Amino acid sequence: MNRRLLAGLTAALTAAGLLAALAPAAPAAAALPDYSTAEAGNPFADGWYADPDIAIYDNTYWVYPTTSKSYGEQTYLDAFSSTDLVTWTRHANVLTKANVSWATQAMWAPAPIQRNGKYYLYFAANDIQNNSTLGGIGVAVADNPAGPYRDAIGRPLIGQYYNGAQPIDQDVFIDDDGQAYIYYGGHGHANVARLNADMTSIGTFPDGSTYKEITPSGYTEGPQMFKRNGKYYLMWSEGGWTGPDYSVSYAIASSPTGPFTKLDRVLAQDAAVAKGSGHNSVVNVPGTDTWYIFYHRRPLSETDGNHRALAYDRMNFNADGTIQRVTMRVKDNFADANAYGWRTYSGSWSVTGGRYQAGNSLGGKAMLDTNFGDFSYDADVSVTSGTGDAGLVFRATGLGSGTDAYSGYYAGISPAGRVVLGRAANNWTQLGTANLSVAVGTTYHLRVTAVGSSIKVYVDDLTTPKISVTDATFGSGADGVRVFNAAAAFDNVAVGAPTGQGTNLAQGRPATGSTPCAASEGPEKAVNGSVSGGNTDKFCSSVAGPWLQVDLGATKSISRFEVAHAQAGGESAAYNTKAFTIAVSNDGTTWTQAVSVTNNTAASTTHPVSGVSGRYVRLTAGTPEQGTGGAARIYELRVF
């Protein structure tokens, strides 16, 4: 069966026993995974792993990754299984070097599939660099998904370079007609070949050829094939696997062999969340049009190239079948009974009863490896004992153990009857307080929204802030939770783009613009829902009359625009856009001006409008910065 359980593959679903599991339809649909991301937190599994591929066997999701270590240590493969995409079980050593006579090291990128009552696992080994070295792509077989898998043919399935493609990073796909294909290739070349029905030998195409090159522009490695609504989607990784430019792009074709013309980059580094995101697979939840992209990424503070972790996020489609750009979301509801991805600084911490529990301490912190500048940070907080306070740390750097051992901000609630907001820098500066009745053991929803120097703290009432201050001391940093002279429980943590009234219609939508200052500063950075500082998360253009345009997908009623300028991302206020206009259009040709600003100095601006609608929104910078020249720097254009 096709491991992605493509829509319409009734025979494949029947073979896996999944159609029976989905009947009756209504009760089953309620239990199917329908998440915005890994709601219980990314990484979803413990340890350094990469290159995940996912299969569904007998109502269970199976992820097979590379063990992310040095080549000499990559001599085995583990797997992870889950029935709900929340709680994962590790299966160690499903395939080891001992069961592959020709493999010595660098066992990579397993690709699982089931057929003929057997479970197959395709893998690369030895990282061969020429045709005189033993290695390449192998195939192993087992009687159950957890293995043990054993080499099926005693030699590589593909052990030579064809069309310049290094034999690594394989993916296997079975089409509706039962024909199996293998996609693979490193060193900037991608091939496709047919697999015979035995799944252990290479077949030929009707024209007599064996390996067809299908390399799209920008291709580096890691091809992934899936099918949706009769169309064939090829995804692949671009850039260097240890670098910040590692990313995923895709193409759509009407044939499994292409041609494949690049349409867009759909997954890329987010300097507020993670680096090096790539080498993906996808899964379709059976009986739905719900899709997830599984991939690896490197935490922001990690410099070792092999320190990669497993993650997944929701993958959405536009009405025309194109893929929306994926947002790496930051959430954790602790439903998986772990705190993977969190790092503690003093205090006692544990996950109990689906909440992150902190024992009483004078400043114990647990932090995520994030670097948000402008954001909304939500969490449920309950002070479980003590007279002190508990709450949220944000824009934090220089983290250490101690009461105020960090540089950043903190907002908390206390049974003493107050909400407090302050700034720490190995000391404490109170910025604001408000009276609030707080009962021990009662859960309160805290939200901090920070845009530039504006910081607002909400408790339960998310319309009127309890505290609102202006402070520009710290522009970006990590997010976490903290207690002071109290014990507490935390739940439903989420950090993302600043939240105001309404939905940001521009986030993740296709964006275009004038020529960027650098390839890494394209228009997509201004609609990714993140403002993270420095030069890493903005649209920058230094041409005359720089412009940025976003396609909302359909004509929408618009109530306001928000623009995050240079200072919102941590740059000098001198670079804030001084004069600009915002226009709307239904067809992308005829434009109506909705906003005109002639003398802005602020880091972020809000522009309420009435009677405005359009599918396309275009910002044009008349005076790109506070001086007379320079570049336009737009960290985020939001449309509500």
XYZ file of C-alpha atoms in Angstrom:
640
model
C 0.000 0.000 0.000
C 1.107 3.596 -0.514
C 2.444 4.692 2.827
C 0.923 8.137 2.505
C -2.549 6.669 2.028
C -3.357 8.932 -0.875
C -6.939 10.004 -1.244
C -8.862 7.607 -3.406
C -6.640 4.559 -2.883
C -9.450 2.373 -1.684
C -7.631 -0.843 -2.384
C -4.608 0.286 -0.403
C -6.725 1.336 2.532
C -8.525 -1.986 2.531
C -5.220 -3.865 2.494
C -4.099 -1.949 5.563
C -7.371 -2.534 7.370
C -7.995 1.194 7.617
C -11.394 1.431 5.968
C -12.849 -0.784 8.671
C -11.201 1.411 11.297
C -12.889 4.471 9.842
C -16.440 3.056 9.983
C -18.823 4.339 11.035
C -17.642 7.573 9.420
C -18.959 10.161 11.864
C -17.533 8.765 15.141
C -14.182 7.935 13.515
C -13.770 11.405 12.024
C -13.951 12.982 15.479
C -10.965 10.942 16.641
C -8.726 11.601 13.633
C -5.693 13.876 14.181
C -6.575 17.441 13.214
C -3.857 19.682 14.634
C -2.284 22.992 13.619
C 1.133 21.559 14.455
C 2.643 19.115 16.932
C 0.380 20.493 19.652
C 2.334 18.617 22.320
C 5.571 20.190 21.177
C 8.379 19.963 18.663
C 10.630 18.047 18.744
C 8.098 15.263 19.095
C 10.746 12.613 19.878
C 13.806 12.642 22.117
C 17.314 12.519 20.690
C 19.195 13.706 17.616
C 17.504 12.381 14.470
C 17.037 13.583 10.887
C 15.461 12.754 7.493
C 12.153 11.353 8.797
C 9.896 9.330 6.503
C 6.432 8.315 7.624
C 4.136 5.367 6.911
C 0.754 4.265 8.245
C 0.486 0.585 9.096
C -2.637 -0.841 10.757
C -3.917 2.464 12.128
C -0.483 3.390 13.485
C 1.851 6.127 12.251
C 5.460 4.972 11.869
C 8.355 7.422 11.494
C 11.731 6.112 10.324
C 14.567 8.665 10.670
C 18.333 8.825 10.263
C 20.284 8.584 13.507
C 21.964 11.996 13.434
C 25.533 11.224 14.472
C 28.917 11.108 12.783
C 29.104 8.872 9.712
C 31.003 6.195 11.630
C 28.245 6.059 14.244
C 25.404 5.870 11.718
C 25.290 2.091 11.759
C 21.693 1.522 12.870
C 18.191 2.881 12.390
C 15.480 3.441 14.992
C 11.759 4.003 14.450
C 8.957 5.784 16.323
C 5.288 4.791 16.349
C 2.106 6.569 17.420
C -1.624 6.012 17.101
C -2.505 9.690 17.578
C 0.520 11.787 16.455
C 0.904 12.821 20.105
C 2.472 10.016 22.133
C 5.399 8.284 20.421
C 7.093 4.969 21.219
C 10.721 4.415 20.255
C 11.706 1.135 18.581
C 15.478 0.740 18.740
C 17.662 -0.879 16.102
C 14.981 -1.797 13.580
C 17.843 -2.135 11.071
C 21.528 -2.471 11.963
C 24.797 -2.824 10.087
C 24.990 -6.404 11.335
C 22.076 -7.305 9.044
C 23.562 -5.641 5.944
C 26.792 -7.359 4.864
C 27.987 -4.528 2.608
C 27.126 -1.529 4.850
C 29.919 -0.031 6.954
C 28.701 3.468 7.897
C 26.443 6.395 6.961
C 23.138 4.505 6.999
C 20.747 7.267 5.975
C 17.239 8.370 5.134
C 15.137 5.195 5.486
C 12.045 4.994 3.281
C 9.294 2.592 4.439
C 6.568 0.916 2.402
C 4.383 -2.211 2.687
C 3.565 -4.664 -0.088
C 3.119 -8.371 -0.695
C 2.490 -8.912 3.026
C 5.993 -7.630 3.779
C 7.421 -4.397 5.138
C 10.251 -2.877 3.122
C 12.788 -0.318 4.265
C 14.985 1.358 1.657
C 18.144 2.999 2.960
C 21.424 4.495 1.820
C 24.793 3.370 3.183
C 28.509 4.173 2.923
C 28.093 7.656 1.309
C 29.839 6.586 -1.881
C 31.510 9.331 -3.934
C 32.243 7.379 -7.136
C 31.431 4.167 -8.985
C 34.443 2.276 -7.672
C 33.221 2.192 -4.065
C 30.777 -0.323 -2.622
C 27.609 1.274 -1.315
C 24.496 3.174 -2.373
C 20.802 2.413 -1.873
C 19.792 -0.886 -0.301
C 16.502 -2.560 0.536
C 15.686 -4.484 3.698
C 12.582 -6.489 4.526
C 10.738 -7.526 7.700
C 7.570 -9.271 8.798
C 6.368 -6.344 10.935
C 6.977 -2.578 11.030
C 9.287 -2.773 14.053
C 11.602 -5.229 12.352
C 14.127 -6.604 12.643
C 14.760 -5.661 8.996
C 17.306 -7.722 7.047
C 19.036 -7.030 3.757
C 16.761 -8.416 1.046
C 19.274 -8.928 -1.793
C 22.776 -8.976 -0.280
C 24.010 -5.993 -2.307
C 22.957 -2.417 -3.104
C 19.791 -2.039 -5.149
C 21.340 1.055 -6.752
C 25.103 1.124 -6.334
C 26.272 3.407 -9.153
C 25.966 7.037 -10.231
C 23.447 7.538 -13.045
C 22.872 10.974 -14.578
C 25.227 12.408 -11.951
C 22.935 11.431 -9.052
C 24.616 10.110 -5.928
C 22.609 7.029 -4.832
C 21.221 8.375 -1.546
C 18.008 9.864 -0.099
C 15.543 7.474 -1.683
C 11.770 7.705 -1.564
C 9.354 4.995 -2.739
C 5.870 5.674 -4.086
C 3.174 3.307 -5.390
C 0.764 4.848 -7.891
C -2.952 4.092 -8.201
C -2.267 1.518 -10.929
C 0.079 -0.434 -8.638
C 3.309 0.668 -10.321
C 6.051 1.432 -7.788
C 8.666 4.142 -8.303
C 11.876 5.033 -6.501
C 12.996 8.672 -6.412
C 16.478 9.466 -5.206
C 19.630 11.489 -5.649
C 22.299 13.652 -4.101
C 24.979 15.945 -5.525
C 22.338 18.145 -7.120
C 20.753 15.476 -9.365
C 17.463 13.585 -8.993
C 16.443 10.365 -10.730
C 13.306 8.260 -10.895
C 13.217 4.547 -11.689
C 10.552 1.890 -11.737
C 10.524 -0.866 -9.133
C 9.399 -4.293 -10.191
C 6.526 -5.980 -8.364
C 8.992 -7.825 -6.119
C 10.079 -4.399 -4.727
C 13.710 -5.590 -4.744
C 14.718 -5.031 -8.367
C 14.752 -2.120 -10.822
C 12.467 -2.269 -13.864
C 12.402 -0.348 -17.138
C 10.185 2.345 -18.592
C 8.165 1.687 -21.773
C 10.879 3.422 -23.798
C 13.479 0.955 -22.507
C 15.252 3.406 -20.191
C 16.013 2.617 -16.555
C 16.949 5.857 -14.782
C 15.274 9.106 -15.819
C 16.695 12.396 -14.588
C 13.988 14.692 -13.177
C 16.166 17.355 -11.478
C 14.193 20.570 -10.837
C 15.895 23.942 -10.393
C 17.430 24.446 -6.962
C 17.490 20.723 -6.188
C 20.095 19.437 -3.717
C 18.772 16.156 -2.272
C 15.912 14.441 -0.419
C 13.119 13.920 -2.991
C 9.631 13.111 -1.723
C 6.659 12.105 -3.904
C 2.964 12.129 -3.046
C -0.278 12.361 -4.951
C -3.333 14.503 -4.295
C -6.425 14.972 -6.465
C -4.771 13.259 -9.411
C -1.668 15.458 -9.355
C 1.889 14.372 -8.547
C 3.798 16.491 -6.044
C 7.582 16.277 -5.930
C 9.224 17.892 -2.919
C 12.970 18.191 -2.329
C 15.581 19.872 -0.146
C 17.726 22.819 -1.200
C 20.842 24.414 0.295
C 23.418 22.875 2.601
C 22.249 20.445 5.273
C 24.374 22.116 7.976
C 23.530 25.649 6.886
C 20.720 28.100 7.562
C 19.634 27.919 3.903
C 18.434 24.287 4.106
C 14.810 24.327 2.976
C 12.074 22.475 1.069
C 10.603 23.349 -2.339
C 8.106 21.586 -4.562
C 6.680 21.079 -8.048
C 3.422 19.644 -9.412
C 3.109 17.443 -12.496
C 0.472 15.361 -14.262
C 2.827 12.357 -14.467
C 4.936 10.533 -11.848
C 7.979 11.209 -14.042
C 7.362 14.924 -14.479
C 8.440 17.255 -15.879
C 8.813 18.969 -12.519
C 9.091 22.756 -12.571
C 9.736 24.466 -9.243
C 6.754 26.405 -7.942
C 7.786 27.678 -4.528
C 9.773 27.143 -1.373
C 7.345 25.904 1.275
C 9.510 25.256 4.352
C 12.504 27.322 5.436
C 14.450 28.377 8.484
C 12.646 30.699 10.878
C 15.182 32.658 12.908
C 12.660 32.833 15.764
C 12.063 29.062 15.883
C 14.708 26.804 14.303
C 17.479 26.484 11.727
C 18.173 24.016 8.948
C 14.634 22.767 8.339
C 14.462 20.189 5.557
C 14.545 16.613 4.236
C 10.841 16.072 4.636
C 8.097 13.551 4.126
C 4.325 14.017 4.188
C 1.343 12.089 5.466
C -2.366 12.310 4.687
C -4.688 11.383 7.560
C -6.879 8.585 6.125
C -10.348 9.633 5.082
C -9.569 13.361 5.277
C -7.779 16.110 3.401
C -5.599 16.761 6.454
C -1.872 16.675 5.677
C 1.270 17.035 7.764
C 4.855 17.667 6.767
C 7.475 15.789 8.803
C 11.017 17.137 8.723
C 14.116 17.747 10.794
C 15.428 21.029 12.129
C 18.269 22.321 14.279
C 17.570 24.217 17.527
C 18.725 27.839 17.371
C 21.456 27.489 19.996
C 22.969 24.314 18.495
C 26.097 24.632 16.339
C 26.845 20.932 15.788
C 25.540 20.011 12.332
C 24.342 16.631 13.600
C 22.192 18.147 16.332
C 18.958 17.778 14.413
C 15.543 16.967 15.851
C 12.258 15.573 14.520
C 9.314 17.900 13.980
C 6.051 18.152 12.103
C 3.622 20.914 11.180
C 0.331 21.204 9.331
C 0.549 21.453 5.531
C -2.295 23.318 3.838
C -3.317 23.671 0.203
C -4.781 26.554 -1.761
C -7.914 26.097 -3.847
C -5.803 25.618 -6.992
C -3.826 22.770 -5.392
C -0.675 24.735 -4.659
C 0.851 24.362 -1.207
C 0.756 27.196 1.280
C 4.042 28.066 2.915
C 4.468 26.147 6.138
C 4.774 28.019 9.411
C 6.896 26.316 12.072
C 4.645 26.834 15.071
C 5.663 26.878 18.730
C 3.171 25.075 20.947
C 3.198 22.611 23.835
C 0.164 21.267 25.683
C 2.251 18.543 27.423
C -0.266 15.870 26.401
C 2.653 13.603 25.483
C 3.833 13.547 29.125
C 7.241 15.033 28.300
C 8.995 18.389 28.003
C 11.247 17.708 24.998
C 12.756 20.957 23.770
C 12.637 22.695 27.163
C 15.779 23.531 29.171
C 15.584 24.209 32.899
C 17.578 26.694 34.967
C 17.264 25.804 38.663
C 14.096 24.654 40.359
C 12.391 21.280 40.034
C 10.368 20.544 36.891
C 8.225 17.626 35.714
C 5.288 16.895 33.443
C 2.404 15.486 35.469
C -1.240 15.238 34.540
C -0.711 16.948 31.198
C 0.815 20.070 32.777
C 4.361 21.334 33.280
C 4.807 21.425 37.052
C 7.339 23.625 38.846
C 8.265 23.146 42.487
C 8.616 26.122 44.806
C 11.856 28.025 44.169
C 13.236 31.552 44.084
C 13.334 31.973 40.329
C 13.381 28.546 38.703
C 13.003 28.836 34.906
C 12.228 26.480 32.021
C 12.988 27.876 28.586
C 12.317 27.147 24.939
C 15.104 27.615 22.393
C 13.368 30.490 20.601
C 14.262 34.044 19.615
C 11.069 36.034 19.129
C 11.030 39.803 18.792
C 7.419 40.777 18.059
C 5.004 38.098 19.252
C 2.007 37.023 21.278
C 2.819 34.490 23.974
C -0.069 32.547 25.525
C -0.105 30.051 28.389
C -2.363 28.762 31.130
C -0.831 29.417 34.564
C -1.857 28.142 37.970
C -0.061 29.025 41.212
C -0.363 25.780 43.148
C 1.248 26.917 46.414
C 3.172 29.810 47.924
C 2.613 33.561 48.108
C 4.978 34.570 45.317
C 4.209 34.578 41.602
C 4.432 32.506 38.431
C 4.323 33.442 34.793
C 6.062 34.002 31.467
C 9.652 34.935 30.602
C 10.238 36.526 27.188
C 12.918 38.204 25.076
C 15.434 36.510 27.362
C 19.179 36.076 26.780
C 22.164 35.264 29.017
C 20.209 32.581 30.845
C 21.578 31.083 34.043
C 20.512 29.659 37.396
C 19.436 32.259 39.914
C 16.517 34.496 40.804
C 17.103 37.097 38.101
C 19.881 35.357 36.167
C 18.892 36.454 32.677
C 18.390 39.581 30.600
C 14.787 39.921 29.534
C 11.228 40.421 30.728
C 8.853 38.553 33.020
C 5.085 38.810 33.557
C 3.429 36.859 36.359
C 0.428 36.513 38.620
C 0.425 36.205 42.420
C -2.062 35.095 45.091
C -0.991 38.301 46.848
C -3.512 39.895 44.484
C -1.499 41.326 41.638
C -0.184 41.023 38.119
C 3.424 42.078 37.766
C 5.621 42.973 34.783
C 9.327 43.592 35.123
C 12.732 43.575 33.500
C 15.624 41.405 34.658
C 19.346 41.861 34.061
C 20.857 39.978 37.010
C 18.690 42.383 39.007
C 15.031 43.377 38.937
C 13.297 46.487 37.630
C 9.553 46.610 38.049
C 7.771 48.069 35.023
C 4.134 47.751 36.060
C 1.607 46.141 38.381
C -2.147 45.737 38.483
C -4.557 44.484 41.092
C -6.058 41.083 40.378
C -7.681 38.500 42.617
C -5.665 35.283 42.120
C -6.728 32.074 43.860
C -4.247 29.297 44.577
C -4.982 26.304 42.381
C -7.072 28.250 39.860
C -5.896 28.379 36.243
C -5.563 31.760 34.518
C -4.822 32.449 30.873
C -1.887 34.821 30.429
C -1.024 36.554 27.201
C 1.905 38.850 26.555
C 1.892 40.757 23.275
C 5.087 42.619 22.429
C 5.496 44.732 19.317
C 8.621 46.846 19.275
C 8.777 48.752 22.549
C 5.084 48.178 23.316
C 4.436 45.395 25.880
C 0.934 44.424 26.963
C -0.032 41.826 29.582
C -3.496 40.234 29.555
C -5.057 37.871 32.102
C -8.196 35.990 31.008
C -9.660 39.141 29.406
C -7.794 39.216 26.090
C -9.349 42.488 24.991
C -8.175 44.917 27.696
C -4.598 44.584 28.951
C -3.992 44.566 32.694
C -0.595 46.215 32.136
C 0.593 48.242 29.158
C 4.073 49.776 29.104
C 6.706 51.042 26.692
C 10.209 49.655 27.131
C 12.795 49.075 24.402
C 15.614 47.593 26.514
C 15.405 44.100 25.022
C 14.367 43.480 21.429
C 14.296 39.687 21.104
C 15.169 36.475 22.894
C 13.935 33.183 24.285
C 10.538 32.383 25.796
C 9.840 30.333 28.885
C 8.085 30.014 32.227
C 9.197 30.939 35.747
C 8.254 30.791 39.414
C 9.294 33.027 42.289
C 8.585 31.896 45.864
C 5.785 29.729 44.557
C 5.010 26.415 42.938
C 3.006 26.428 39.714
C 1.606 24.473 36.785
C 1.771 25.588 33.149
C -0.187 24.378 30.138
C -1.178 25.211 26.541
C 1.934 27.216 25.735
C 1.921 28.959 22.333
C 4.209 31.628 20.895
C 3.605 33.201 17.506
C 2.857 36.326 15.548
C 1.341 39.235 17.482
C -2.344 38.590 18.044
C -4.869 41.349 17.614
C -8.536 41.374 16.841
C -9.191 39.220 13.794
C -7.087 36.867 11.682
C -3.942 37.842 9.803
C -5.037 37.111 6.237
C -1.544 37.670 4.833
C 0.332 35.143 6.936
C 1.787 32.351 4.824
C 0.265 33.683 1.605
C 2.250 33.967 -1.671
C 4.255 37.197 -1.674
C 6.201 38.993 -4.392
C 8.228 42.179 -4.406
C 10.928 44.287 -5.953
C 14.442 42.851 -6.177
C 15.601 41.950 -2.651
C 18.843 43.105 -1.073
C 19.891 39.446 -0.784
C 18.379 36.098 -1.700
C 17.692 35.424 1.994
C 15.671 38.653 2.334
C 12.851 37.901 -0.086
C 9.193 38.958 0.200
C 8.175 35.655 1.830
C 9.935 36.812 5.015
C 7.345 39.589 5.434
C 4.391 37.189 5.597
C 5.848 34.310 7.645
C 4.251 35.418 10.913
C 7.611 36.045 12.585
C 9.703 39.067 13.525
C 12.960 37.830 14.969
C 15.515 40.614 14.667
C 18.752 41.313 12.865
C 18.963 40.694 9.151
C 17.361 37.289 9.066
C 13.593 37.748 8.974
C 12.755 40.740 6.805
C 11.973 41.713 3.251
C 14.678 44.119 2.149
C 14.824 45.948 -1.180
C 17.115 48.839 -2.148
C 15.830 49.501 -5.664
C 13.998 52.709 -6.504
C 10.347 52.505 -5.454
C 10.577 49.251 -3.503
C 7.321 47.329 -3.213
C 5.877 44.269 -1.505
C 2.727 42.456 -2.625
C 0.733 39.618 -1.068
C -2.026 37.509 -2.631
C -4.781 36.762 -0.082
C -6.162 34.011 -2.338
C -9.608 35.594 -2.761
C -11.231 38.979 -2.310
C -11.452 39.710 1.411
C -12.992 42.449 3.535
C -10.196 44.263 5.359
C -10.484 46.171 8.641
C -6.857 47.117 9.262
C -3.239 46.753 8.175
C -0.220 46.368 10.437
C 3.397 46.903 9.401
C 6.461 45.870 11.414
C 9.350 48.104 10.336
C 13.117 47.830 10.924
C 13.132 48.647 14.640
C 10.530 45.931 15.301
C 13.160 43.447 14.192
C 15.897 44.891 16.356
C 17.495 47.266 13.845
C 18.062 50.986 14.283
C 15.038 53.287 14.337
C 16.797 55.238 11.593
C 15.809 52.424 9.214
C 12.059 52.560 9.937
C 10.083 53.201 6.750
C 9.297 56.921 6.659
C 6.776 57.251 3.825
C 4.710 54.465 2.270
C 1.336 53.617 0.784
C -0.814 50.499 0.956
C -3.144 49.723 -1.948
C -5.624 46.937 -2.690
C -6.785 45.280 -5.901
C -9.224 42.581 -6.929
C -7.343 41.604 -10.093
C -3.748 42.676 -9.483
C -4.029 45.351 -12.185
C -6.384 48.074 -10.977
C -5.364 49.449 -7.585
C -7.104 51.547 -4.931
C -5.007 53.315 -2.318
C -6.164 52.494 1.208
C -3.345 53.942 3.371
C -0.897 56.801 2.909
C 1.808 57.594 5.477
C 4.237 60.477 4.970
C 6.233 60.864 8.176
C 6.414 57.618 10.144
C 9.081 57.089 12.807
C 7.546 54.148 14.708
C 8.796 50.570 14.822
C 5.323 49.205 14.125
C 2.289 50.916 12.670
C -1.425 50.079 12.666
C -3.778 51.393 9.987
C -7.542 50.894 10.545
C -9.650 51.140 7.379
C -13.331 50.836 6.515
C -15.083 49.797 3.331
C -11.870 48.246 1.994
C -11.660 44.888 0.250
C -9.360 43.158 -2.203
C -7.464 40.026 -3.072
C -4.071 41.686 -3.521
C -2.363 44.058 -1.096
C 0.658 46.121 -2.116
C 2.920 48.234 0.086
C 5.095 50.745 -1.769
C 7.849 52.617 0.086
C 8.172 56.252 -0.988
C 10.926 57.061 1.520
C 12.388 53.707 2.603
C 14.055 54.991 5.782
C 14.377 58.121 7.891
C 17.083 59.521 5.593
C 16.742 60.223 1.894
C 17.837 56.858 0.482
C 18.691 53.349 1.580
C 16.603 50.209 1.600
C 13.050 49.388 2.564
C 12.982 46.953 5.475
C 9.611 45.304 6.139
C 9.675 42.621 8.816
C 5.973 41.854 8.586
C 2.953 43.044 6.615
C -0.267 41.914 8.320
C -3.775 42.197 6.922
C -6.865 41.774 9.125
